[in-house]
PDB file of C-alpha atoms in Angstrom:
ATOM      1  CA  UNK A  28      14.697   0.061 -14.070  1.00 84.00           C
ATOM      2  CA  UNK A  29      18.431  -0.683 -14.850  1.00 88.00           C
ATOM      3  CA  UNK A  30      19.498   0.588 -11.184  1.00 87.00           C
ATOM      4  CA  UNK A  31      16.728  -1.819  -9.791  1.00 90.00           C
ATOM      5  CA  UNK A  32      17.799  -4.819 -12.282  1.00 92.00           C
ATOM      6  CA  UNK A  33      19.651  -6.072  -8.900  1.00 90.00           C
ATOM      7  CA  UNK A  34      16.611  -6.918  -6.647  1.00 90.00           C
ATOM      8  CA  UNK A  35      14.041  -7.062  -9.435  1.00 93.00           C
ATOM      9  CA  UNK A  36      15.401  -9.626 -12.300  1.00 92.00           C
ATOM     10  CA  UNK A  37      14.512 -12.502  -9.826  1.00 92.00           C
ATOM     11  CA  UNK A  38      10.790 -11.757  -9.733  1.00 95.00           C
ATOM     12  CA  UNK A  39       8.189 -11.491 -11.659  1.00 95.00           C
ATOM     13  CA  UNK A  40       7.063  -7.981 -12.356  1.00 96.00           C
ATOM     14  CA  UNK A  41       3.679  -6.143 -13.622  1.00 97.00           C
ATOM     15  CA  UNK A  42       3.858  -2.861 -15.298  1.00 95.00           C
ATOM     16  CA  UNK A  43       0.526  -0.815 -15.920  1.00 95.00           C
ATOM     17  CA  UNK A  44       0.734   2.105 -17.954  1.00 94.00           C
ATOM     18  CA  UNK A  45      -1.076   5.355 -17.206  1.00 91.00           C
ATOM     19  CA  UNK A  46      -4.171   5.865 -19.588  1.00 90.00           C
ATOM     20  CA  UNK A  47      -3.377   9.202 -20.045  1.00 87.00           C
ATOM     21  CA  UNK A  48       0.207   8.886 -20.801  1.00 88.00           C
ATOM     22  CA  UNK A  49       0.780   9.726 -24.548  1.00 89.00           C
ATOM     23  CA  UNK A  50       4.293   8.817 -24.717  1.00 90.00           C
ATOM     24  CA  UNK A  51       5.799   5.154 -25.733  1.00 92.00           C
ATOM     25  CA  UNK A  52       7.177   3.114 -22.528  1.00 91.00           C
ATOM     26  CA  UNK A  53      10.782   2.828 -22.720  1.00 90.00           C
ATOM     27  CA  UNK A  54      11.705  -0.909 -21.013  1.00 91.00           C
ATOM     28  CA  UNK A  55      15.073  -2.696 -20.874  1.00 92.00           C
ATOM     29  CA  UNK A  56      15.230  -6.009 -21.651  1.00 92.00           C
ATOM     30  CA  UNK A  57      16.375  -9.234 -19.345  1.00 92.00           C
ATOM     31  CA  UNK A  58      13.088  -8.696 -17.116  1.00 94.00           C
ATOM     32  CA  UNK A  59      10.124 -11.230 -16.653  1.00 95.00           C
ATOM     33  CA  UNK A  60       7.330  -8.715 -16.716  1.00 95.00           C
ATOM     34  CA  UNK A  61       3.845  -8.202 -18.098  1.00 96.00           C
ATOM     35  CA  UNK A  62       2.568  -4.940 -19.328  1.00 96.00           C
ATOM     36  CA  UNK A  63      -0.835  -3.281 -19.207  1.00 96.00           C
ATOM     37  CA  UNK A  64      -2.573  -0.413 -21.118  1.00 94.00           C
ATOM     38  CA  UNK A  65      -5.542   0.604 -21.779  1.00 92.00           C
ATOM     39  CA  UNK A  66      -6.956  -1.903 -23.651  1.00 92.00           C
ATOM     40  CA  UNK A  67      -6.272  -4.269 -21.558  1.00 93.00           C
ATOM     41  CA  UNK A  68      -7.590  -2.111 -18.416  1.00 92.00           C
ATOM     42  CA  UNK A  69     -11.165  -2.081 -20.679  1.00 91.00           C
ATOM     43  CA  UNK A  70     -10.640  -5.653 -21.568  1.00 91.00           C
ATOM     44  CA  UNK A  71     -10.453  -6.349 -17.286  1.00 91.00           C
ATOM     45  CA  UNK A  72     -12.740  -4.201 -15.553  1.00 89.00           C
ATOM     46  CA  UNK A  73     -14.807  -2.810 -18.638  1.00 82.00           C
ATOM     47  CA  UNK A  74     -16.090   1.085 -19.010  1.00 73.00           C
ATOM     48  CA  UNK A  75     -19.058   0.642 -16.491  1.00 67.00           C
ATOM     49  CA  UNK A  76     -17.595   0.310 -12.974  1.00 73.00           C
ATOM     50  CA  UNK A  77     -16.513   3.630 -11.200  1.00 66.00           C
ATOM     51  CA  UNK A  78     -12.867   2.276 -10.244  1.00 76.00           C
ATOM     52  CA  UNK A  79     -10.511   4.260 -12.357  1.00 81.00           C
ATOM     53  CA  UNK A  80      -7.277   3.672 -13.097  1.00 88.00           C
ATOM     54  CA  UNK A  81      -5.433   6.943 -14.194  1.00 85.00           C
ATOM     55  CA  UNK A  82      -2.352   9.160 -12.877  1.00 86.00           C
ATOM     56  CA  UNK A  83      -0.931   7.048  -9.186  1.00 87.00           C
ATOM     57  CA  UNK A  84      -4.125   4.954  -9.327  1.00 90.00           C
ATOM     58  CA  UNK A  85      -3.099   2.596 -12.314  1.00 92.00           C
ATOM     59  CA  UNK A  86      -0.967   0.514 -10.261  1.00 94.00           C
ATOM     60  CA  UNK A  87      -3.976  -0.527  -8.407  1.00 95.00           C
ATOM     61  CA  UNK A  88      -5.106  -2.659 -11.912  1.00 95.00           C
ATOM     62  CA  UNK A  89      -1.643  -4.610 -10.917  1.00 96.00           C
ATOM     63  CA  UNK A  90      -2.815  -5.352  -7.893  1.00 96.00           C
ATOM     64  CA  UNK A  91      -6.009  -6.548  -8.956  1.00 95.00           C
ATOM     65  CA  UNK A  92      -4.593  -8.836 -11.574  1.00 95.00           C
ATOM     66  CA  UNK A  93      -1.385 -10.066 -10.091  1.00 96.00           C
ATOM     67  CA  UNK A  94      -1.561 -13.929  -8.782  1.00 93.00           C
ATOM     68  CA  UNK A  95       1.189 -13.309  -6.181  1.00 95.00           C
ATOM     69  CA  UNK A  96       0.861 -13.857  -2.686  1.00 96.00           C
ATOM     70  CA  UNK A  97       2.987 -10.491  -2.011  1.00 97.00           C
ATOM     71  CA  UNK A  98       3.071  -7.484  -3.941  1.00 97.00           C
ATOM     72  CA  UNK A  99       5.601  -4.807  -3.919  1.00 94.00           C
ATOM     73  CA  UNK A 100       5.229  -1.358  -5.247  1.00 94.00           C
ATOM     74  CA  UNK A 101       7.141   1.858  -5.739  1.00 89.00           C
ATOM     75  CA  UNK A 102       7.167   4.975  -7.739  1.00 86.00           C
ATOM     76  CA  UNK A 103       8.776   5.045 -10.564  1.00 83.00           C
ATOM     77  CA  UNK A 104      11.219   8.051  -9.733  1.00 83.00           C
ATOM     78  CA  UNK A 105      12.276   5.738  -7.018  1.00 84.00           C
ATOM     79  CA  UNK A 106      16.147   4.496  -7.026  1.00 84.00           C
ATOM     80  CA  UNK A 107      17.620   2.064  -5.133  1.00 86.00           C
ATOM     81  CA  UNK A 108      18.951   3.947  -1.982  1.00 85.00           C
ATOM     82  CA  UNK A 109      22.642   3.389  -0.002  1.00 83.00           C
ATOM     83  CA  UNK A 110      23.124   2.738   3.762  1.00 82.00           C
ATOM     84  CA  UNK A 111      25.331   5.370   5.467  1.00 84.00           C
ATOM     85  CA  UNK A 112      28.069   2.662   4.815  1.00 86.00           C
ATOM     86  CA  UNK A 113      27.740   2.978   1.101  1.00 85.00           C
ATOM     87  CA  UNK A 114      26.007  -0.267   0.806  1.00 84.00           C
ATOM     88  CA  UNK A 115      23.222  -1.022  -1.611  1.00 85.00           C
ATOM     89  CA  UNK A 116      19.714  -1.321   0.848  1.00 86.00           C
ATOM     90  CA  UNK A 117      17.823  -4.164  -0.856  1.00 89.00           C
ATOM     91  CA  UNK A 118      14.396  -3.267  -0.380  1.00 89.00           C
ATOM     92  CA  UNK A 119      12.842  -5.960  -1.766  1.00 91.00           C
ATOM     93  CA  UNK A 120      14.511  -8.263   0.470  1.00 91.00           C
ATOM     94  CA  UNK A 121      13.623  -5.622   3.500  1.00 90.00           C
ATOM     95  CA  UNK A 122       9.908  -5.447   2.637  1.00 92.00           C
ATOM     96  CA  UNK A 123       9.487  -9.723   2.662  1.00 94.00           C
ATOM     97  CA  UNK A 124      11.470  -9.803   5.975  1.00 93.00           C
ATOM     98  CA  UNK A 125       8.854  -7.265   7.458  1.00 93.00           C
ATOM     99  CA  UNK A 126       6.555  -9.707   5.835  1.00 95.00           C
ATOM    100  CA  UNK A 127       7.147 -12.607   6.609  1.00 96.00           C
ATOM    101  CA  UNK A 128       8.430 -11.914  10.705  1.00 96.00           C
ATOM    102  CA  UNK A 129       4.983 -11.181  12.915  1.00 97.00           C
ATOM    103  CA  UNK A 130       4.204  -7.761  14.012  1.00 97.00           C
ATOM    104  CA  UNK A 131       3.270  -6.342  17.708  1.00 97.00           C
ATOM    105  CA  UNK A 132       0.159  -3.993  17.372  1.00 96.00           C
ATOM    106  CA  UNK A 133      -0.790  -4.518  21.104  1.00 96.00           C
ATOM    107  CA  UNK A 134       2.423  -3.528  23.501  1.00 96.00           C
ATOM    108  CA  UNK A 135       4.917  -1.359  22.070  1.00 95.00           C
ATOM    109  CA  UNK A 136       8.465  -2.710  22.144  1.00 95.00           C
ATOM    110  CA  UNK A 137      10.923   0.371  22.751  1.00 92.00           C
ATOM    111  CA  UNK A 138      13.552  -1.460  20.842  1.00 88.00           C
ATOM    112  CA  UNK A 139      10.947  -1.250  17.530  1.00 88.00           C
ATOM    113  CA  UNK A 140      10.882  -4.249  15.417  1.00 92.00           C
ATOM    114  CA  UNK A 141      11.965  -7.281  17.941  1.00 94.00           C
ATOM    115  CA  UNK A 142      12.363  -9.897  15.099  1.00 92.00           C
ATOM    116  CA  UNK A 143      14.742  -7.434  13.509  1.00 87.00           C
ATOM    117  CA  UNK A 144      18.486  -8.467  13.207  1.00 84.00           C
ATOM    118  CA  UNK A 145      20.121  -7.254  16.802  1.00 86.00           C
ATOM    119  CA  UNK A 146      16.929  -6.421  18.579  1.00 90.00           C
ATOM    120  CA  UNK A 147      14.827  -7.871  21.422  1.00 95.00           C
ATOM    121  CA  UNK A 148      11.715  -7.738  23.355  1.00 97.00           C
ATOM    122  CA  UNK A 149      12.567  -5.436  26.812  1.00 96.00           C
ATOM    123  CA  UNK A 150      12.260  -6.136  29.895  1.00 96.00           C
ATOM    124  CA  UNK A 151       8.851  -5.857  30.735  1.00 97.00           C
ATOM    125  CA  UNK A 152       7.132  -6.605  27.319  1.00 97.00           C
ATOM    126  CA  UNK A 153       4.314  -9.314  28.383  1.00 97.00           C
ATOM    127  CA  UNK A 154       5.928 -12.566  27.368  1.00 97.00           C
ATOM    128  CA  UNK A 155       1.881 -13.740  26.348  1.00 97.00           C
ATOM    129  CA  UNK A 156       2.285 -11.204  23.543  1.00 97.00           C
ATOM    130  CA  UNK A 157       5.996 -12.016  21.879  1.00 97.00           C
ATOM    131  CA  UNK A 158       4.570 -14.095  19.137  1.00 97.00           C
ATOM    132  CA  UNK A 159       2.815 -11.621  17.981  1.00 97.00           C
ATOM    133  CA  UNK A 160       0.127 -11.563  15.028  1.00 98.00           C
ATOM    134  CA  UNK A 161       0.762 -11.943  11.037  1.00 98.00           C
ATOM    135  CA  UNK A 162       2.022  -8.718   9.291  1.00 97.00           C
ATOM    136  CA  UNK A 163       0.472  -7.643   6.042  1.00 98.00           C
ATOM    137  CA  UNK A 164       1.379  -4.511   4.801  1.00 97.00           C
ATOM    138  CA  UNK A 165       5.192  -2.638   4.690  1.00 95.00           C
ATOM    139  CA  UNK A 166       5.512   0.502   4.440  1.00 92.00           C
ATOM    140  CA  UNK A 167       8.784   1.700   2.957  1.00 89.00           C
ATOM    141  CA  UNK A 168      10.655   4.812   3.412  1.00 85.00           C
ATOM    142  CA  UNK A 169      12.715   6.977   1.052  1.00 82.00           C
ATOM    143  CA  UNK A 170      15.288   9.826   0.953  1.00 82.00           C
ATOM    144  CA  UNK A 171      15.252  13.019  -0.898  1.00 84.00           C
ATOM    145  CA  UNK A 172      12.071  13.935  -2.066  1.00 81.00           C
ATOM    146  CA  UNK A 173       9.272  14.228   0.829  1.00 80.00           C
ATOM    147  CA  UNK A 174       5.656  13.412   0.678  1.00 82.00           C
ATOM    148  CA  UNK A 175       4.113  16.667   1.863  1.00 84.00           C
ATOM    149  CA  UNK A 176       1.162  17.614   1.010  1.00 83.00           C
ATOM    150  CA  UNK A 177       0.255  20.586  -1.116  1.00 82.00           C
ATOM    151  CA  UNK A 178       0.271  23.622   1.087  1.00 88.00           C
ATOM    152  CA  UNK A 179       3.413  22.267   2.630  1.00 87.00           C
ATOM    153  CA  UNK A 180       5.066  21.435  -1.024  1.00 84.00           C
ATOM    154  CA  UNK A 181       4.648  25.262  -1.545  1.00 86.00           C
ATOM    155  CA  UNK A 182       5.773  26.159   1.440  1.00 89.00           C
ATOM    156  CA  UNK A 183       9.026  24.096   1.438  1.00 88.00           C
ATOM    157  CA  UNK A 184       9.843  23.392  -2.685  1.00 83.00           C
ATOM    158  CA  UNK A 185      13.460  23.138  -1.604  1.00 83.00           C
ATOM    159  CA  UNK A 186      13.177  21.030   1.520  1.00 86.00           C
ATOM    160  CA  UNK A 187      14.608  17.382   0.895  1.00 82.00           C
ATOM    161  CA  UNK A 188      14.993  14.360   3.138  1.00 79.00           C
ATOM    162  CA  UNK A 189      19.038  13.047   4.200  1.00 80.00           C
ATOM    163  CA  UNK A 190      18.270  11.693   7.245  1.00 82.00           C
ATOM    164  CA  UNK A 191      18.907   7.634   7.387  1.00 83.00           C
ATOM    165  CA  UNK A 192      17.043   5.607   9.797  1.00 83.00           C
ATOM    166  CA  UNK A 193      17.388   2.215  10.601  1.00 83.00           C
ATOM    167  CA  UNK A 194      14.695   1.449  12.250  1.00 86.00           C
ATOM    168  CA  UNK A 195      11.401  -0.786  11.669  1.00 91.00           C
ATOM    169  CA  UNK A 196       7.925  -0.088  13.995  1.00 92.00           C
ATOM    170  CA  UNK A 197       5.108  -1.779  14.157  1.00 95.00           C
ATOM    171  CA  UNK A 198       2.068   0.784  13.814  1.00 95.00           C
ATOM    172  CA  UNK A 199       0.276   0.746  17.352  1.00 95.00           C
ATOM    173  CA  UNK A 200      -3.438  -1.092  16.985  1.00 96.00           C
ATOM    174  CA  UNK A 201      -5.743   2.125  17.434  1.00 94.00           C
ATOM    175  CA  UNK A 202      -3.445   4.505  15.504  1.00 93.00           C
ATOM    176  CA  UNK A 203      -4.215   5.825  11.963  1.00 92.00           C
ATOM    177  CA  UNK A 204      -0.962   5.842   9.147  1.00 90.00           C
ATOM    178  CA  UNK A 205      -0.908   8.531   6.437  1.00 90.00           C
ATOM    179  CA  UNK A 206       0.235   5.829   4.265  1.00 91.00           C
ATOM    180  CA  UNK A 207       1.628   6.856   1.483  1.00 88.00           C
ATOM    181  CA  UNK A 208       1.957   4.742  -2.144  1.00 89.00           C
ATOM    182  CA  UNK A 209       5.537   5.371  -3.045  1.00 87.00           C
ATOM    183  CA  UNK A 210       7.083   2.830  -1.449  1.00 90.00           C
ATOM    184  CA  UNK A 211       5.060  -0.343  -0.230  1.00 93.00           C
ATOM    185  CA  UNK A 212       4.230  -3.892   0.027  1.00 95.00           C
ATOM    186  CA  UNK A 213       1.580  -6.354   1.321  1.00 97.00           C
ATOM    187  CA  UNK A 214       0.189  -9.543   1.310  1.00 98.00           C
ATOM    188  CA  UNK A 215      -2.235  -9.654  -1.633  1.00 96.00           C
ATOM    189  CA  UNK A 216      -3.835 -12.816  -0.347  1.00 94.00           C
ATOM    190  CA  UNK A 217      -5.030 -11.421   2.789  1.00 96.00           C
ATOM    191  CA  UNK A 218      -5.398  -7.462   2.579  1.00 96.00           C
ATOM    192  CA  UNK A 219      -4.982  -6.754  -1.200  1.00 94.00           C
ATOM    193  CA  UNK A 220      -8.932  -5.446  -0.968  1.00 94.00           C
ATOM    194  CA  UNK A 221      -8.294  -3.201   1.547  1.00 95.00           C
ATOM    195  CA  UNK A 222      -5.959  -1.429  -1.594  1.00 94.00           C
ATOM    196  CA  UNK A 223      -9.243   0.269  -3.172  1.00 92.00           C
ATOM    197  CA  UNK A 224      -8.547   3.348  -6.019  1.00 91.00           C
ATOM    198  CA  UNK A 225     -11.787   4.995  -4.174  1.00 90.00           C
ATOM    199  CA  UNK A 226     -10.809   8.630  -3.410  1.00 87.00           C
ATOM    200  CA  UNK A 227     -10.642  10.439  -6.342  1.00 83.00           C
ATOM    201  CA  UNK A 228     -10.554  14.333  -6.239  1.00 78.00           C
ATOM    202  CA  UNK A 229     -11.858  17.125  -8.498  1.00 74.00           C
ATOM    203  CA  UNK A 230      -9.490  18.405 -10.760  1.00 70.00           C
ATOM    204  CA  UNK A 231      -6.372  15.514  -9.566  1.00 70.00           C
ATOM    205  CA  UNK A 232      -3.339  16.287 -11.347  1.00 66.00           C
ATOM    206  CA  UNK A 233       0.117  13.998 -11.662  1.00 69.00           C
ATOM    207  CA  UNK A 234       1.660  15.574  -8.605  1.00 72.00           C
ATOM    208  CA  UNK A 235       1.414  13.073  -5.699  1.00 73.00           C
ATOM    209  CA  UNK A 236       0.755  16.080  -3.262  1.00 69.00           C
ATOM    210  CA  UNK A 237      -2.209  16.916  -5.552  1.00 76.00           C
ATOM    211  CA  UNK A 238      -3.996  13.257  -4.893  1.00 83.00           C
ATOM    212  CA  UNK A 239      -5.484  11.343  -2.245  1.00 87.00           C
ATOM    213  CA  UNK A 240      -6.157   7.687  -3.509  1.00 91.00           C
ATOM    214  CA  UNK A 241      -3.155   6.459  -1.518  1.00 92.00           C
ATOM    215  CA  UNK A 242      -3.545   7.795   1.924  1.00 92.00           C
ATOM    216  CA  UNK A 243      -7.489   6.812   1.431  1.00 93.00           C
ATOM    217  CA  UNK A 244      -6.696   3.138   0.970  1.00 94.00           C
ATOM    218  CA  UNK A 245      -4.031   2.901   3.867  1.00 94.00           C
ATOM    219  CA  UNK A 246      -6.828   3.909   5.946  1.00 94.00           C
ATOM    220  CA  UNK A 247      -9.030   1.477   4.828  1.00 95.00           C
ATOM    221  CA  UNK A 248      -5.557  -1.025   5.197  1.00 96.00           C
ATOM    222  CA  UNK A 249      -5.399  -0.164   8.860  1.00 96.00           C
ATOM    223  CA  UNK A 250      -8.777   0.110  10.172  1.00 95.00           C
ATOM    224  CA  UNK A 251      -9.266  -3.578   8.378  1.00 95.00           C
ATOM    225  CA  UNK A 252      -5.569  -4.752  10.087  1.00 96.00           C
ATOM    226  CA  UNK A 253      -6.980  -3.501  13.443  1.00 96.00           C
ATOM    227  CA  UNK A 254     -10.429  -5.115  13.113  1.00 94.00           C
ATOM    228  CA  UNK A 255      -8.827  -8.278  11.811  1.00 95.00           C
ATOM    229  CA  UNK A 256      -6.201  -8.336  14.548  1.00 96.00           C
ATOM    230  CA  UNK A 257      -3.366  -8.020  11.484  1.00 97.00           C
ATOM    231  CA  UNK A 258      -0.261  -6.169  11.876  1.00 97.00           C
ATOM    232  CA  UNK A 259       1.690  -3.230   9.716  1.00 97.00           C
ATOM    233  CA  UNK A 260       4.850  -2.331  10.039  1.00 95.00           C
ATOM    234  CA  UNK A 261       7.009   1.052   9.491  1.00 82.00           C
ATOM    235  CA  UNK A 262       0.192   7.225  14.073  1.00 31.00           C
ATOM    236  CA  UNK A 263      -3.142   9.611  15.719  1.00 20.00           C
ATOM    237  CA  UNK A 264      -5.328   7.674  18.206  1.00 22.00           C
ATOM    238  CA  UNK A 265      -8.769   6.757  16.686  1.00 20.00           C
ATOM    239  CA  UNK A 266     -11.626   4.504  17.226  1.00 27.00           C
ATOM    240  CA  UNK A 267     -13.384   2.806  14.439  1.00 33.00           C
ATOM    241  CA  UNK A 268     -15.817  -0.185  15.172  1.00 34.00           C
ATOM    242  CA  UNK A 269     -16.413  -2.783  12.808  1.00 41.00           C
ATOM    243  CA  UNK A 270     -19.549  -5.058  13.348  1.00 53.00           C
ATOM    244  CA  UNK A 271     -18.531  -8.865  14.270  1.00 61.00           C
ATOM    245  CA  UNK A 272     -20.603 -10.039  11.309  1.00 71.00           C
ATOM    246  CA  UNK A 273     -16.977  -8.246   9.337  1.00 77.00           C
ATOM    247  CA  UNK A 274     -14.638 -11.421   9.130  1.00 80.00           C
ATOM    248  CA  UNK A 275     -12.865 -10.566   5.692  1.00 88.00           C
ATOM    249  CA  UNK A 276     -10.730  -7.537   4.432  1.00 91.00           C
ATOM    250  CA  UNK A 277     -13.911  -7.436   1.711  1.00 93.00           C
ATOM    251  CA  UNK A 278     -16.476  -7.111   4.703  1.00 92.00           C
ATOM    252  CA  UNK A 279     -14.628  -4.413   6.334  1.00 91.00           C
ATOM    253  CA  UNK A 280     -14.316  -2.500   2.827  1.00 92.00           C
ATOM    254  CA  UNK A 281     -17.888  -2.683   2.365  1.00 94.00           C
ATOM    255  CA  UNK A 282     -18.684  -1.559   6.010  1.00 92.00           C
ATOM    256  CA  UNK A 283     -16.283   1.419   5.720  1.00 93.00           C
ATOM    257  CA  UNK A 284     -17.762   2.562   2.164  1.00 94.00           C
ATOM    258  CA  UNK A 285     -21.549   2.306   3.778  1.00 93.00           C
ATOM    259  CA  UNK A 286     -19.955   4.164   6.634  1.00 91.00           C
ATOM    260  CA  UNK A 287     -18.057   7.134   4.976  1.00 93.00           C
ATOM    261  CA  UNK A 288     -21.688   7.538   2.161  1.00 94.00           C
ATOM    262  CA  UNK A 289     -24.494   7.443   5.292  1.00 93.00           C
ATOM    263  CA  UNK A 290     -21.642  10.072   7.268  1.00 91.00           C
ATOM    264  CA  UNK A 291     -19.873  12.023   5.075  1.00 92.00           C
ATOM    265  CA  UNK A 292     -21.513  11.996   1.919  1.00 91.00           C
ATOM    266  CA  UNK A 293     -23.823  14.745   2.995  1.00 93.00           C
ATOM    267  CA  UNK A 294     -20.403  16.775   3.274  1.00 92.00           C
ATOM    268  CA  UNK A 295     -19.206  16.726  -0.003  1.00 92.00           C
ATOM    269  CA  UNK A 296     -20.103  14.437  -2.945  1.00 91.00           C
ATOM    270  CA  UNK A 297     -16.454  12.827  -3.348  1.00 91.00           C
ATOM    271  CA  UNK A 298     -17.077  10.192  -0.298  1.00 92.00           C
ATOM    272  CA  UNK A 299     -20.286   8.980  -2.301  1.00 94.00           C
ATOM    273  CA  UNK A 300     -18.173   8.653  -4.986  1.00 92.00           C
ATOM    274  CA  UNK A 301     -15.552   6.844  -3.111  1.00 93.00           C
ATOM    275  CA  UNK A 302     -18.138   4.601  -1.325  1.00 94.00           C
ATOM    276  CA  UNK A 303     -19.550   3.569  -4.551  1.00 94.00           C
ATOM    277  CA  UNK A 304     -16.005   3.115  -5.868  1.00 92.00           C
ATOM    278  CA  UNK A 305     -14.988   0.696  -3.155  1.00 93.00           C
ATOM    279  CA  UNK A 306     -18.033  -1.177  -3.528  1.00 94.00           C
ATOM    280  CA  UNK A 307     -17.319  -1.782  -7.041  1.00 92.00           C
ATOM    281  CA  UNK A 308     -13.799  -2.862  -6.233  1.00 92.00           C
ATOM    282  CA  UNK A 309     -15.240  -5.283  -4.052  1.00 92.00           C
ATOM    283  CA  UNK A 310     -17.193  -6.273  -6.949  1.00 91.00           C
ATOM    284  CA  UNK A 311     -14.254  -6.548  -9.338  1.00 92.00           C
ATOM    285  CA  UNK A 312     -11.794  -8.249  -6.549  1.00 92.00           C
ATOM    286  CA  UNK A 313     -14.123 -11.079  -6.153  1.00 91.00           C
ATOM    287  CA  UNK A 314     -14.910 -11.804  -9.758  1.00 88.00           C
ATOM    288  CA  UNK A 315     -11.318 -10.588 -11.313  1.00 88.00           C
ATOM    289  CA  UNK A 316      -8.954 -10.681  -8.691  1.00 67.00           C
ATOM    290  CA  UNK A 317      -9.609 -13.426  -6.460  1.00 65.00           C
ATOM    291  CA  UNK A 318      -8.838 -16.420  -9.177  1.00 61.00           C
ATOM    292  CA  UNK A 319      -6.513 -18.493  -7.875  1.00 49.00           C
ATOM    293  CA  UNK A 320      -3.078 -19.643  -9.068  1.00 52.00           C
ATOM    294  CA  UNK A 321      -0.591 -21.766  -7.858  1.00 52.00           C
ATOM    295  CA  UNK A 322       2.096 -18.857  -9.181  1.00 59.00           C
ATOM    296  CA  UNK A 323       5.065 -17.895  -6.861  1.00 64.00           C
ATOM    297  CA  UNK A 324       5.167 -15.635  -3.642  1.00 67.00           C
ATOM    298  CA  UNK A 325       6.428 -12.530  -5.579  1.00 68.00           C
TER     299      UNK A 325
END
């Protein structure tokens, strides 16, 4: 946390500890943070809901009780990363500019991110489109250590990630985004229940290659964004329709957990587990996580 101290002493942070983590958490001092264990997890949600919060998926009991409008999250065998200048990259300050500047879902802009320092709309992007819509979720990127997923962790154990890029996209509307939870950050007031711990499966170990939690909730993130006519920022063609009676991220949750139970559950018993899971996040967003407070943006 020292190497972070930089961008994170000026905001307010939330620290939940892993259930299953034995060992004491080692902090440093000077930061304004809260932290959450167990009994405070039980205290929250109680024992009877089928939302867990163990390994990756404890962070999701910060999302649920933070009262700031934008949340940012990363792992914590994340450091703070230099530009190819030597420069410190502030990626707090990088994930509230993504924020806080509208996406483009609906026309691609060859120059990427148009509200971006040194960028434009091109010739030819329809001028009826270069407002844009409101972004809500950022989706970081790191060096090193890549995401794979298991059979490709095997495969390439030694592989690592050096490769800078400058560069902010808006995810096309119709496109799917493996997003992964290392490195991300969204408005809690508008998508935060889109961020459901729902797919849990058999046997998930510590390794994030060996869990799926993440990547299930982006999709839930995006298909809600596109229904909602929301933007993210940092692809595969698909086409998921919502009904029009879905006007909140909390509709579209529900509508996607009824969808993936009556269509996949017959496949394999962990999407009726993750349908009832997201249901009962809906449950616990609107009666835990929706109180309101007049705190700070971050």
């Amino acid at each position: 946390m020292n190497e972070w101290r930089p961008m994170f002493s000026r905001f307010h942070l939330i620290i939940v500890k892993d259930p299953d983590l034995k060992e004491e958490l080692k902090i440093p001092e000077g930061f304004n943070l809260d932290v959450y264990e167990k009994p405070d997890i039980d205290r929250v949600v109680g024992s009877s809901t089928s939302v867990l919060f163990s390994g990756y998926a404890c962070r999701y009991f910060g999302y649920l009780v933070s009262r700031k409008k934008y949340i940012i999250s990363v792992d914590d065998d994340c450091l703070p990363a230099q530009d190819p200048k030597g420069f410190l990259v502030d990626a707090v300050a990088q994930h509230i500019t993504n924020l806080t500047t509208p996406a483009t879902p609906f026309f691609f802009n060859t120059l990427y991110d148009p509200f971006t320092e040194g960028a434009d709309f091109v010739r030819g992007y329809p001028f009826s489109l270069r407002s844009g819509v409101k972004c809500v979720f950022s989706c970081g990127l790191w060096l090193n250590l890549a995401d794979h997923d298991a059979p490709t962790q095997a495969l390439k154990a030694r592989q690592r990630n050096s490769r800078y890029v400058d560069a902010v996209i808006t995810v096309p509307a119709g496109s799917l985004v493996p997003v992964s939870g290392i490195n991300i950050a969204f408005d809690r007031e508008v998508v935060g229940p889109a961020l459901v711990p729902a797919l849990k499966l058999a046997g998930e170990g510590k390794f994030r290659w060996e869990t799926m939690v993440d990547i299930w909730s982006g999709l839930c993130v995006k298909v809600a964004c596109d229904h909602l006519g929301l933007g993210v920022k940092t692809g595969l063609p698909y086409s998921v329709r919502l009904s029009r009676e879905a006007t909140t991220v909390e509709d579209c949750i529900v509508e996607v957990a009824n969808a993936a139970k009556e269509r996949l559950g017959s496949t394999d018993p962990v999407f009726t587990r993750a349908a009832k899971a997201m249901l009962d996040w809906v449950y616990l967003w609107k009666s835990v996580g929706s109180i309101s407070s007049s705190s700070p943006a971050v």
